[in-house]
PDB file of N, CA and C in Angstrom:
ATOM      1  N   MET B   1       0.959  -1.326   0.317  1.00  0.00           N
ATOM      2  CA  MET B   1       0.027  -0.594   0.062  1.00  0.00           C
ATOM      3  C   MET B   1       1.104   1.332  -0.011  1.00  0.00           C
ATOM      4  N   SER B   2       0.203   2.452  -0.920  1.00  0.00           N
ATOM      5  CA  SER B   2       1.034   3.383  -0.474  1.00  0.00           C
ATOM      6  C   SER B   2       1.078   4.966   0.550  1.00  0.00           C
ATOM      7  N   ASP B   3       1.750   5.518   0.707  1.00  0.00           N
ATOM      8  CA  ASP B   3       1.464   6.545   1.864  1.00  0.00           C
ATOM      9  C   ASP B   3       1.046   7.514   1.482  1.00  0.00           C
ATOM     10  N   ILE B   4      -0.627   7.799   1.845  1.00  0.00           N
ATOM     11  CA  ILE B   4      -1.071   9.148   1.475  1.00  0.00           C
ATOM     12  C   ILE B   4      -1.322   9.570   3.546  1.00  0.00           C
ATOM     13  N   SER B   5      -0.077   9.981   3.633  1.00  0.00           N
ATOM     14  CA  SER B   5      -0.523  11.181   4.979  1.00  0.00           C
ATOM     15  C   SER B   5       0.425  12.125   4.493  1.00  0.00           C
ATOM     16  N   THR B   6       0.569  12.557   2.715  1.00  0.00           N
ATOM     17  CA  THR B   6       0.972  14.192   2.450  1.00  0.00           C
ATOM     18  C   THR B   6       0.068  13.849   0.722  1.00  0.00           C
ATOM     19  N   PRO B   7      -1.546  14.071   0.769  1.00  0.00           N
ATOM     20  CA  PRO B   7      -1.916  14.644   0.301  1.00  0.00           C
ATOM     21  C   PRO B   7      -1.463  14.967  -0.899  1.00  0.00           C
ATOM     22  N   ARG B   8      -2.271  14.277  -2.307  1.00  0.00           N
ATOM     23  CA  ARG B   8      -2.362  14.388  -3.618  1.00  0.00           C
ATOM     24  C   ARG B   8      -3.034  15.151  -4.552  1.00  0.00           C
ATOM     25  N   THR B   9      -2.697  16.202  -5.827  1.00  0.00           N
ATOM     26  CA  THR B   9      -3.579  16.829  -6.005  1.00  0.00           C
ATOM     27  C   THR B   9      -4.716  16.184  -6.758  1.00  0.00           C
ATOM     28  N   GLU B  10      -3.926  14.746  -7.461  1.00  0.00           N
ATOM     29  CA  GLU B  10      -4.373  14.032  -8.340  1.00  0.00           C
ATOM     30  C   GLU B  10      -4.472  12.878  -7.713  1.00  0.00           C
ATOM     31  N   VAL B  11      -5.718  12.302  -7.018  1.00  0.00           N
ATOM     32  CA  VAL B  11      -6.323  11.476  -6.335  1.00  0.00           C
ATOM     33  C   VAL B  11      -7.751  10.501  -6.365  1.00  0.00           C
ATOM     34  N   THR B  12      -7.210   9.875  -7.047  1.00  0.00           N
ATOM     35  CA  THR B  12      -9.276   8.553  -7.462  1.00  0.00           C
ATOM     36  C   THR B  12      -9.788   8.668  -5.955  1.00  0.00           C
ATOM     37  N   ILE B  13     -10.463   8.240  -5.813  1.00  0.00           N
ATOM     38  CA  ILE B  13     -11.503   8.505  -4.353  1.00  0.00           C
ATOM     39  C   ILE B  13     -13.026   7.015  -4.309  1.00  0.00           C
ATOM     40  N   ILE B  14     -12.792   5.954  -4.384  1.00  0.00           N
ATOM     41  CA  ILE B  14     -13.538   4.921  -4.549  1.00  0.00           C
ATOM     42  C   ILE B  14     -14.693   4.345  -3.327  1.00  0.00           C
ATOM     43  N   ASP B  15     -15.715   4.930  -3.613  1.00  0.00           N
ATOM     44  CA  ASP B  15     -16.792   4.834  -2.259  1.00  0.00           C
ATOM     45  C   ASP B  15     -17.370   3.182  -2.837  1.00  0.00           C
ATOM     46  N   VAL B  16     -16.728   1.444  -2.420  1.00  0.00           N
ATOM     47  CA  VAL B  16     -17.000   0.564  -2.228  1.00  0.00           C
ATOM     48  C   VAL B  16     -18.282   0.086  -1.751  1.00  0.00           C
ATOM     49  N   ARG B  17     -18.975   1.290  -0.403  1.00  0.00           N
ATOM     50  CA  ARG B  17     -20.172   0.453  -0.176  1.00  0.00           C
ATOM     51  C   ARG B  17     -21.435   0.390  -1.141  1.00  0.00           C
ATOM     52  N   SER B  18     -22.515   0.651  -0.657  1.00  0.00           N
ATOM     53  CA  SER B  18     -24.345  -0.099  -1.336  1.00  0.00           C
ATOM     54  C   SER B  18     -24.348   1.596  -2.230  1.00  0.00           C
ATOM     55  N   PRO B  19     -25.465   1.341  -3.215  1.00  0.00           N
ATOM     56  CA  PRO B  19     -25.371   2.177  -3.495  1.00  0.00           C
ATOM     57  C   PRO B  19     -26.799   3.326  -2.754  1.00  0.00           C
ATOM     58  N   ALA B  20     -27.159   2.802  -0.841  1.00  0.00           N
ATOM     59  CA  ALA B  20     -28.004   3.287  -0.634  1.00  0.00           C
ATOM     60  C   ALA B  20     -27.982   3.805   0.238  1.00  0.00           C
ATOM     61  N   GLU B  21     -25.638   3.242   0.544  1.00  0.00           N
ATOM     62  CA  GLU B  21     -25.550   3.724   1.711  1.00  0.00           C
ATOM     63  C   GLU B  21     -24.179   5.455   1.215  1.00  0.00           C
ATOM     64  N   TYR B  22     -24.101   4.976  -0.686  1.00  0.00           N
ATOM     65  CA  TYR B  22     -23.069   6.154  -0.920  1.00  0.00           C
ATOM     66  C   TYR B  22     -24.368   7.910  -0.347  1.00  0.00           C
ATOM     67  N   ALA B  23     -25.895   6.782  -1.268  1.00  0.00           N
ATOM     68  CA  ALA B  23     -26.703   8.058  -1.604  1.00  0.00           C
ATOM     69  C   ALA B  23     -26.858   9.072  -0.129  1.00  0.00           C
ATOM     70  N   GLY B  24     -26.667   7.976   1.467  1.00  0.00           N
ATOM     71  CA  GLY B  24     -26.843   8.603   2.086  1.00  0.00           C
ATOM     72  C   GLY B  24     -25.468   9.663   2.747  1.00  0.00           C
ATOM     73  N   GLY B  25     -24.549   9.646   1.716  1.00  0.00           N
ATOM     74  CA  GLY B  25     -23.730  10.819   2.464  1.00  0.00           C
ATOM     75  C   GLY B  25     -22.087  10.153   2.330  1.00  0.00           C
ATOM     76  N   HIS B  26     -21.848  10.304   1.215  1.00  0.00           N
ATOM     77  CA  HIS B  26     -20.205  10.633   0.824  1.00  0.00           C
ATOM     78  C   HIS B  26     -18.760  11.376   0.849  1.00  0.00           C
ATOM     79  N   VAL B  27     -18.557  11.445   0.428  1.00  0.00           N
ATOM     80  CA  VAL B  27     -17.188  12.031   0.228  1.00  0.00           C
ATOM     81  C   VAL B  27     -16.941  12.582  -1.202  1.00  0.00           C
ATOM     82  N   GLU B  28     -16.875  14.537  -1.528  1.00  0.00           N
ATOM     83  CA  GLU B  28     -17.537  15.125  -2.268  1.00  0.00           C
ATOM     84  C   GLU B  28     -16.335  14.623  -3.085  1.00  0.00           C
ATOM     85  N   GLY B  29     -17.229  14.475  -4.201  1.00  0.00           N
ATOM     86  CA  GLY B  29     -15.768  14.217  -5.686  1.00  0.00           C
ATOM     87  C   GLY B  29     -15.646  12.524  -5.679  1.00  0.00           C
ATOM     88  N   ALA B  30     -16.188  11.466  -4.687  1.00  0.00           N
ATOM     89  CA  ALA B  30     -16.063  10.496  -5.106  1.00  0.00           C
ATOM     90  C   ALA B  30     -16.737   9.611  -6.077  1.00  0.00           C
ATOM     91  N   ILE B  31     -16.748   8.334  -6.510  1.00  0.00           N
ATOM     92  CA  ILE B  31     -16.935   7.241  -7.848  1.00  0.00           C
ATOM     93  C   ILE B  31     -17.374   6.516  -6.627  1.00  0.00           C
ATOM     94  N   SER B  32     -18.176   6.439  -6.951  1.00  0.00           N
ATOM     95  CA  SER B  32     -18.753   5.464  -6.330  1.00  0.00           C
ATOM     96  C   SER B  32     -19.540   3.541  -6.974  1.00  0.00           C
ATOM     97  N   LEU B  33     -18.883   2.894  -6.549  1.00  0.00           N
ATOM     98  CA  LEU B  33     -18.587   0.993  -7.917  1.00  0.00           C
ATOM     99  C   LEU B  33     -18.712   0.085  -6.416  1.00  0.00           C
ATOM    100  N   PRO B  34     -20.206  -0.027  -6.154  1.00  0.00           N
ATOM    101  CA  PRO B  34     -20.170  -0.671  -4.734  1.00  0.00           C
ATOM    102  C   PRO B  34     -18.695  -2.365  -4.994  1.00  0.00           C
ATOM    103  N   LEU B  35     -18.474  -2.903  -4.240  1.00  0.00           N
ATOM    104  CA  LEU B  35     -17.853  -4.044  -4.148  1.00  0.00           C
ATOM    105  C   LEU B  35     -18.475  -5.194  -4.632  1.00  0.00           C
ATOM    106  N   ASP B  36     -19.541  -4.963  -5.432  1.00  0.00           N
ATOM    107  CA  ASP B  36     -20.382  -6.344  -5.581  1.00  0.00           C
ATOM    108  C   ASP B  36     -20.324  -6.235  -7.558  1.00  0.00           C
ATOM    109  N   ARG B  37     -19.874  -5.147  -7.642  1.00  0.00           N
ATOM    110  CA  ARG B  37     -19.369  -4.310  -9.041  1.00  0.00           C
ATOM    111  C   ARG B  37     -18.528  -3.676  -8.845  1.00  0.00           C
ATOM    112  N   PHE B  38     -17.374  -4.097  -8.094  1.00  0.00           N
ATOM    113  CA  PHE B  38     -15.966  -3.445  -8.472  1.00  0.00           C
ATOM    114  C   PHE B  38     -15.426  -4.988  -9.830  1.00  0.00           C
ATOM    115  N   VAL B  39     -15.416  -5.972  -9.547  1.00  0.00           N
ATOM    116  CA  VAL B  39     -14.567  -6.121 -10.821  1.00  0.00           C
ATOM    117  C   VAL B  39     -14.163  -6.222 -11.912  1.00  0.00           C
ATOM    118  N   ASP B  40     -16.107  -5.420 -12.429  1.00  0.00           N
ATOM    119  CA  ASP B  40     -16.857  -5.538 -13.963  1.00  0.00           C
ATOM    120  C   ASP B  40     -16.428  -3.963 -14.202  1.00  0.00           C
ATOM    121  N   GLY B  41     -16.168  -3.071 -12.807  1.00  0.00           N
ATOM    122  CA  GLY B  41     -16.020  -1.860 -13.823  1.00  0.00           C
ATOM    123  C   GLY B  41     -15.063  -0.579 -12.903  1.00  0.00           C
ATOM    124  N   TYR B  42     -13.882  -1.518 -12.385  1.00  0.00           N
ATOM    125  CA  TYR B  42     -12.493  -0.753 -11.919  1.00  0.00           C
ATOM    126  C   TYR B  42     -11.462  -0.521 -13.315  1.00  0.00           C
ATOM    127  N   ALA B  43     -11.667  -1.762 -14.586  1.00  0.00           N
ATOM    128  CA  ALA B  43     -10.584  -0.930 -15.612  1.00  0.00           C
ATOM    129  C   ALA B  43     -11.030   0.506 -16.414  1.00  0.00           C
ATOM    130  N   GLN B  44     -12.440   0.682 -16.167  1.00  0.00           N
ATOM    131  CA  GLN B  44     -12.771   1.648 -17.205  1.00  0.00           C
ATOM    132  C   GLN B  44     -12.906   2.542 -16.064  1.00  0.00           C
ATOM    133  N   LEU B  45     -12.237   2.588 -15.216  1.00  0.00           N
ATOM    134  CA  LEU B  45     -12.137   4.687 -13.929  1.00  0.00           C
ATOM    135  C   LEU B  45     -10.026   4.297 -13.979  1.00  0.00           C
ATOM    136  N   LEU B  46      -9.665   3.499 -13.841  1.00  0.00           N
ATOM    137  CA  LEU B  46      -8.358   2.944 -13.211  1.00  0.00           C
ATOM    138  C   LEU B  46      -7.658   2.863 -14.458  1.00  0.00           C
ATOM    139  N   SER B  47      -7.406   3.098 -15.417  1.00  0.00           N
ATOM    140  CA  SER B  47      -6.881   2.717 -17.021  1.00  0.00           C
ATOM    141  C   SER B  47      -4.786   3.056 -16.330  1.00  0.00           C
ATOM    142  N   ASP B  48      -4.764   3.862 -15.265  1.00  0.00           N
ATOM    143  CA  ASP B  48      -2.882   3.816 -15.261  1.00  0.00           C
ATOM    144  C   ASP B  48      -2.872   3.141 -13.927  1.00  0.00           C
ATOM    145  N   LYS B  49      -1.895   1.654 -14.331  1.00  0.00           N
ATOM    146  CA  LYS B  49      -2.228   0.953 -12.225  1.00  0.00           C
ATOM    147  C   LYS B  49      -0.867   1.908 -11.790  1.00  0.00           C
ATOM    148  N   SER B  50      -0.627   3.377 -12.356  1.00  0.00           N
ATOM    149  CA  SER B  50       0.296   3.842 -11.249  1.00  0.00           C
ATOM    150  C   SER B  50      -0.622   4.749 -10.229  1.00  0.00           C
ATOM    151  N   GLN B  51      -2.206   5.332 -10.415  1.00  0.00           N
ATOM    152  CA  GLN B  51      -2.539   6.614 -10.811  1.00  0.00           C
ATOM    153  C   GLN B  51      -2.577   6.192  -8.700  1.00  0.00           C
ATOM    154  N   THR B  52      -2.610   7.305  -7.955  1.00  0.00           N
ATOM    155  CA  THR B  52      -3.548   7.368  -6.990  1.00  0.00           C
ATOM    156  C   THR B  52      -4.926   6.936  -6.143  1.00  0.00           C
ATOM    157  N   VAL B  53      -4.841   5.903  -6.301  1.00  0.00           N
ATOM    158  CA  VAL B  53      -5.867   5.876  -5.858  1.00  0.00           C
ATOM    159  C   VAL B  53      -6.422   5.466  -4.063  1.00  0.00           C
ATOM    160  N   VAL B  54      -7.936   5.988  -3.586  1.00  0.00           N
ATOM    161  CA  VAL B  54      -8.415   5.613  -2.868  1.00  0.00           C
ATOM    162  C   VAL B  54      -9.274   4.957  -1.493  1.00  0.00           C
ATOM    163  N   ILE B  55      -9.676   3.641  -1.068  1.00  0.00           N
ATOM    164  CA  ILE B  55     -10.952   3.429  -1.655  1.00  0.00           C
ATOM    165  C   ILE B  55     -11.287   2.357  -0.262  1.00  0.00           C
ATOM    166  N   TYR B  56     -12.323   3.519   0.320  1.00  0.00           N
ATOM    167  CA  TYR B  56     -13.357   3.689   0.953  1.00  0.00           C
ATOM    168  C   TYR B  56     -14.460   2.587   1.593  1.00  0.00           C
ATOM    169  N   CYS B  57     -15.018   1.889   2.657  1.00  0.00           N
ATOM    170  CA  CYS B  57     -16.268   1.587   2.845  1.00  0.00           C
ATOM    171  C   CYS B  57     -16.681   2.245   4.464  1.00  0.00           C
ATOM    172  N   ALA B  58     -17.330   1.226   5.106  1.00  0.00           N
ATOM    173  CA  ALA B  58     -18.327   1.811   6.207  1.00  0.00           C
ATOM    174  C   ALA B  58     -16.607   1.650   7.425  1.00  0.00           C
ATOM    175  N   SER B  59     -16.153   0.126   7.417  1.00  0.00           N
ATOM    176  CA  SER B  59     -15.104  -0.161   8.377  1.00  0.00           C
ATOM    177  C   SER B  59     -14.415  -0.780   7.779  1.00  0.00           C
ATOM    178  N   GLY B  60     -13.904  -0.542   6.199  1.00  0.00           N
ATOM    179  CA  GLY B  60     -12.286  -0.548   5.955  1.00  0.00           C
ATOM    180  C   GLY B  60     -12.618  -2.243   5.726  1.00  0.00           C
ATOM    181  N   ALA B  61     -13.464  -3.266   5.928  1.00  0.00           N
ATOM    182  CA  ALA B  61     -13.028  -4.717   5.092  1.00  0.00           C
ATOM    183  C   ALA B  61     -13.000  -5.262   3.799  1.00  0.00           C
ATOM    184  N   ARG B  62     -14.710  -4.024   2.903  1.00  0.00           N
ATOM    185  CA  ARG B  62     -14.794  -4.030   1.809  1.00  0.00           C
ATOM    186  C   ARG B  62     -13.675  -3.446   0.786  1.00  0.00           C
ATOM    187  N   SER B  63     -13.564  -1.828   1.121  1.00  0.00           N
ATOM    188  CA  SER B  63     -12.358  -1.486   0.855  1.00  0.00           C
ATOM    189  C   SER B  63     -11.224  -1.905   1.329  1.00  0.00           C
ATOM    190  N   GLY B  64     -11.212  -3.007   2.164  1.00  0.00           N
ATOM    191  CA  GLY B  64      -9.284  -3.414   2.042  1.00  0.00           C
ATOM    192  C   GLY B  64     -10.071  -4.820   0.670  1.00  0.00           C
ATOM    193  N   GLN B  65     -11.210  -4.669   0.548  1.00  0.00           N
ATOM    194  CA  GLN B  65     -11.111  -6.484  -0.171  1.00  0.00           C
ATOM    195  C   GLN B  65     -10.704  -5.650  -1.848  1.00  0.00           C
ATOM    196  N   ALA B  66     -11.165  -4.908  -1.966  1.00  0.00           N
ATOM    197  CA  ALA B  66     -10.399  -4.036  -3.113  1.00  0.00           C
ATOM    198  C   ALA B  66      -9.318  -3.253  -3.354  1.00  0.00           C
ATOM    199  N   VAL B  67      -8.959  -3.147  -1.507  1.00  0.00           N
ATOM    200  CA  VAL B  67      -6.892  -2.867  -2.398  1.00  0.00           C
ATOM    201  C   VAL B  67      -6.446  -3.544  -2.213  1.00  0.00           C
ATOM    202  N   GLN B  68      -6.276  -5.170  -2.579  1.00  0.00           N
ATOM    203  CA  GLN B  68      -6.458  -6.532  -2.156  1.00  0.00           C
ATOM    204  C   GLN B  68      -6.105  -6.525  -3.492  1.00  0.00           C
ATOM    205  N   PHE B  69      -7.693  -6.781  -4.160  1.00  0.00           N
ATOM    206  CA  PHE B  69      -7.408  -7.290  -5.430  1.00  0.00           C
ATOM    207  C   PHE B  69      -6.803  -6.528  -6.403  1.00  0.00           C
ATOM    208  N   LEU B  70      -6.757  -4.430  -6.533  1.00  0.00           N
ATOM    209  CA  LEU B  70      -5.996  -3.803  -7.391  1.00  0.00           C
ATOM    210  C   LEU B  70      -4.719  -4.253  -7.489  1.00  0.00           C
ATOM    211  N   MET B  71      -4.408  -4.585  -6.406  1.00  0.00           N
ATOM    212  CA  MET B  71      -2.674  -4.852  -5.734  1.00  0.00           C
ATOM    213  C   MET B  71      -2.541  -6.078  -7.224  1.00  0.00           C
ATOM    214  N   ALA B  72      -2.909  -6.942  -6.261  1.00  0.00           N
ATOM    215  CA  ALA B  72      -3.116  -8.663  -7.108  1.00  0.00           C
ATOM    216  C   ALA B  72      -3.458  -8.313  -9.023  1.00  0.00           C
ATOM    217  N   GLN B  73      -3.391  -7.498  -9.412  1.00  0.00           N
ATOM    218  CA  GLN B  73      -4.211  -6.493 -10.737  1.00  0.00           C
ATOM    219  C   GLN B  73      -2.795  -6.116 -10.881  1.00  0.00           C
ATOM    220  N   GLY B  74      -1.932  -5.146  -9.830  1.00  0.00           N
ATOM    221  CA  GLY B  74      -0.453  -4.506 -10.212  1.00  0.00           C
ATOM    222  C   GLY B  74      -0.541  -3.102  -9.568  1.00  0.00           C
ATOM    223  N   TYR B  75      -1.590  -3.043  -9.222  1.00  0.00           N
ATOM    224  CA  TYR B  75      -1.508  -1.370  -9.127  1.00  0.00           C
ATOM    225  C   TYR B  75      -0.193  -0.981  -7.689  1.00  0.00           C
ATOM    226  N   SER B  76      -0.237  -0.162  -7.962  1.00  0.00           N
ATOM    227  CA  SER B  76       0.930   0.362  -6.878  1.00  0.00           C
ATOM    228  C   SER B  76       0.706   1.253  -6.223  1.00  0.00           C
ATOM    229  N   ALA B  77      -0.179   2.052  -5.924  1.00  0.00           N
ATOM    230  CA  ALA B  77      -0.651   3.409  -5.091  1.00  0.00           C
ATOM    231  C   ALA B  77      -1.693   3.721  -4.902  1.00  0.00           C
ATOM    232  N   VAL B  78      -2.734   1.528  -4.044  1.00  0.00           N
ATOM    233  CA  VAL B  78      -3.629   1.954  -3.636  1.00  0.00           C
ATOM    234  C   VAL B  78      -4.091   2.054  -2.401  1.00  0.00           C
ATOM    235  N   THR B  79      -5.249   2.890  -1.873  1.00  0.00           N
ATOM    236  CA  THR B  79      -4.682   3.004  -0.111  1.00  0.00           C
ATOM    237  C   THR B  79      -6.235   2.298   0.631  1.00  0.00           C
ATOM    238  N   ASN B  80      -5.845   1.934   1.300  1.00  0.00           N
ATOM    239  CA  ASN B  80      -7.225   1.651   2.204  1.00  0.00           C
ATOM    240  C   ASN B  80      -7.478   2.803   2.763  1.00  0.00           C
ATOM    241  N   GLY B  81      -8.487   3.551   3.196  1.00  0.00           N
ATOM    242  CA  GLY B  81      -9.173   4.468   3.199  1.00  0.00           C
ATOM    243  C   GLY B  81      -9.669   4.458   4.871  1.00  0.00           C
ATOM    244  N   ILE B  82     -10.334   3.601   4.900  1.00  0.00           N
ATOM    245  CA  ILE B  82     -11.346   2.889   6.082  1.00  0.00           C
ATOM    246  C   ILE B  82     -12.981   3.219   5.453  1.00  0.00           C
ATOM    247  N   SER B  83     -12.776   4.258   6.202  1.00  0.00           N
ATOM    248  CA  SER B  83     -13.962   5.162   5.794  1.00  0.00           C
ATOM    249  C   SER B  83     -14.324   6.462   5.031  1.00  0.00           C
ATOM    250  N   ALA B  84     -15.542   7.120   5.185  1.00  0.00           N
ATOM    251  CA  ALA B  84     -15.397   8.293   4.333  1.00  0.00           C
ATOM    252  C   ALA B  84     -15.388   9.465   5.113  1.00  0.00           C
ATOM    253  N   PRO B  85     -15.440   9.204   6.416  1.00  0.00           N
ATOM    254  CA  PRO B  85     -15.004  10.361   7.285  1.00  0.00           C
ATOM    255  C   PRO B  85     -13.151  10.871   7.494  1.00  0.00           C
ATOM    256  N   ALA B  86     -13.392   9.341   7.605  1.00  0.00           N
ATOM    257  CA  ALA B  86     -10.915   8.913   7.476  1.00  0.00           C
ATOM    258  C   ALA B  86     -11.111  10.099   6.388  1.00  0.00           C
ATOM    259  N   VAL B  87     -11.489   9.627   4.742  1.00  0.00           N
ATOM    260  CA  VAL B  87     -11.128  10.500   3.678  1.00  0.00           C
ATOM    261  C   VAL B  87     -11.109  11.673   4.086  1.00  0.00           C
ATOM    262  N   ALA B  88     -12.707  12.660   4.077  1.00  0.00           N
ATOM    263  CA  ALA B  88     -13.023  13.405   4.026  1.00  0.00           C
ATOM    264  C   ALA B  88     -12.136  14.644   5.133  1.00  0.00           C
ATOM    265  N   GLN B  89     -11.859  14.255   6.037  1.00  0.00           N
ATOM    266  CA  GLN B  89     -11.269  15.061   6.769  1.00  0.00           C
ATOM    267  C   GLN B  89      -9.137  14.643   6.316  1.00  0.00           C
ATOM    268  N   ARG B  90      -9.145  13.391   5.462  1.00  0.00           N
ATOM    269  CA  ARG B  90      -7.214  13.832   5.820  1.00  0.00           C
ATOM    270  C   ARG B  90      -7.303  14.258   3.555  1.00  0.00           C
ATOM    271  N   PHE B  91      -7.964  14.593   2.735  1.00  0.00           N
ATOM    272  CA  PHE B  91      -7.960  14.963   2.107  1.00  0.00           C
ATOM    273  C   PHE B  91      -8.594  16.894   2.206  1.00  0.00           C
ATOM    274  N   GLY B  92      -9.501  17.059   3.312  1.00  0.00           N
ATOM    275  CA  GLY B  92     -10.291  18.479   3.484  1.00  0.00           C
ATOM    276  C   GLY B  92     -10.995  18.522   2.228  1.00  0.00           C
ATOM    277  N   LYS B  93     -11.816  18.039   2.296  1.00  0.00           N
ATOM    278  CA  LYS B  93     -13.402  17.994   1.609  1.00  0.00           C
ATOM    279  C   LYS B  93     -14.931  17.379   2.028  1.00  0.00           C
ATOM    280  N   PRO B  94     -15.183  17.543   1.760  1.00  0.00           N
ATOM    281  CA  PRO B  94     -16.646  17.878   2.897  1.00  0.00           C
ATOM    282  C   PRO B  94     -17.444  16.049   2.551  1.00  0.00           C
ATOM    283  N   LEU B  95     -18.350  15.788   3.427  1.00  0.00           N
ATOM    284  CA  LEU B  95     -18.763  14.614   3.129  1.00  0.00           C
ATOM    285  C   LEU B  95     -20.468  15.737   2.839  1.00  0.00           C
ATOM    286  N   VAL B  96     -20.683  14.822   1.451  1.00  0.00           N
ATOM    287  CA  VAL B  96     -21.791  15.310   0.789  1.00  0.00           C
ATOM    288  C   VAL B  96     -23.165  13.947   0.383  1.00  0.00           C
ATOM    289  N   ALA B  97     -24.400  14.886   0.180  1.00  0.00           N
ATOM    290  CA  ALA B  97     -25.423  13.170   0.503  1.00  0.00           C
ATOM    291  C   ALA B  97     -26.115  13.670  -1.576  1.00  0.00           C
TER     292      ALA B  97
END
């Protein structure tokens, strides 16, 4: 996993929670890609395997699965952001509904 202690300007933030969870509040600018559709949809969003990607869910479990999957596919800058509030705070982004 890559270190995201210093936020970068070009980061792709992916929310792997359900559509209902996403609609209830998500990090501004986050892309909704529920875990049950992740394998089929990730390649369209992430064409550069070196781009910085932060993935979150509610507790870090689903996002951890997505991070492990991407790392197995050769992505090198993928981090588990754990939750929406944690990612919002780290990147100075608001939570929006």
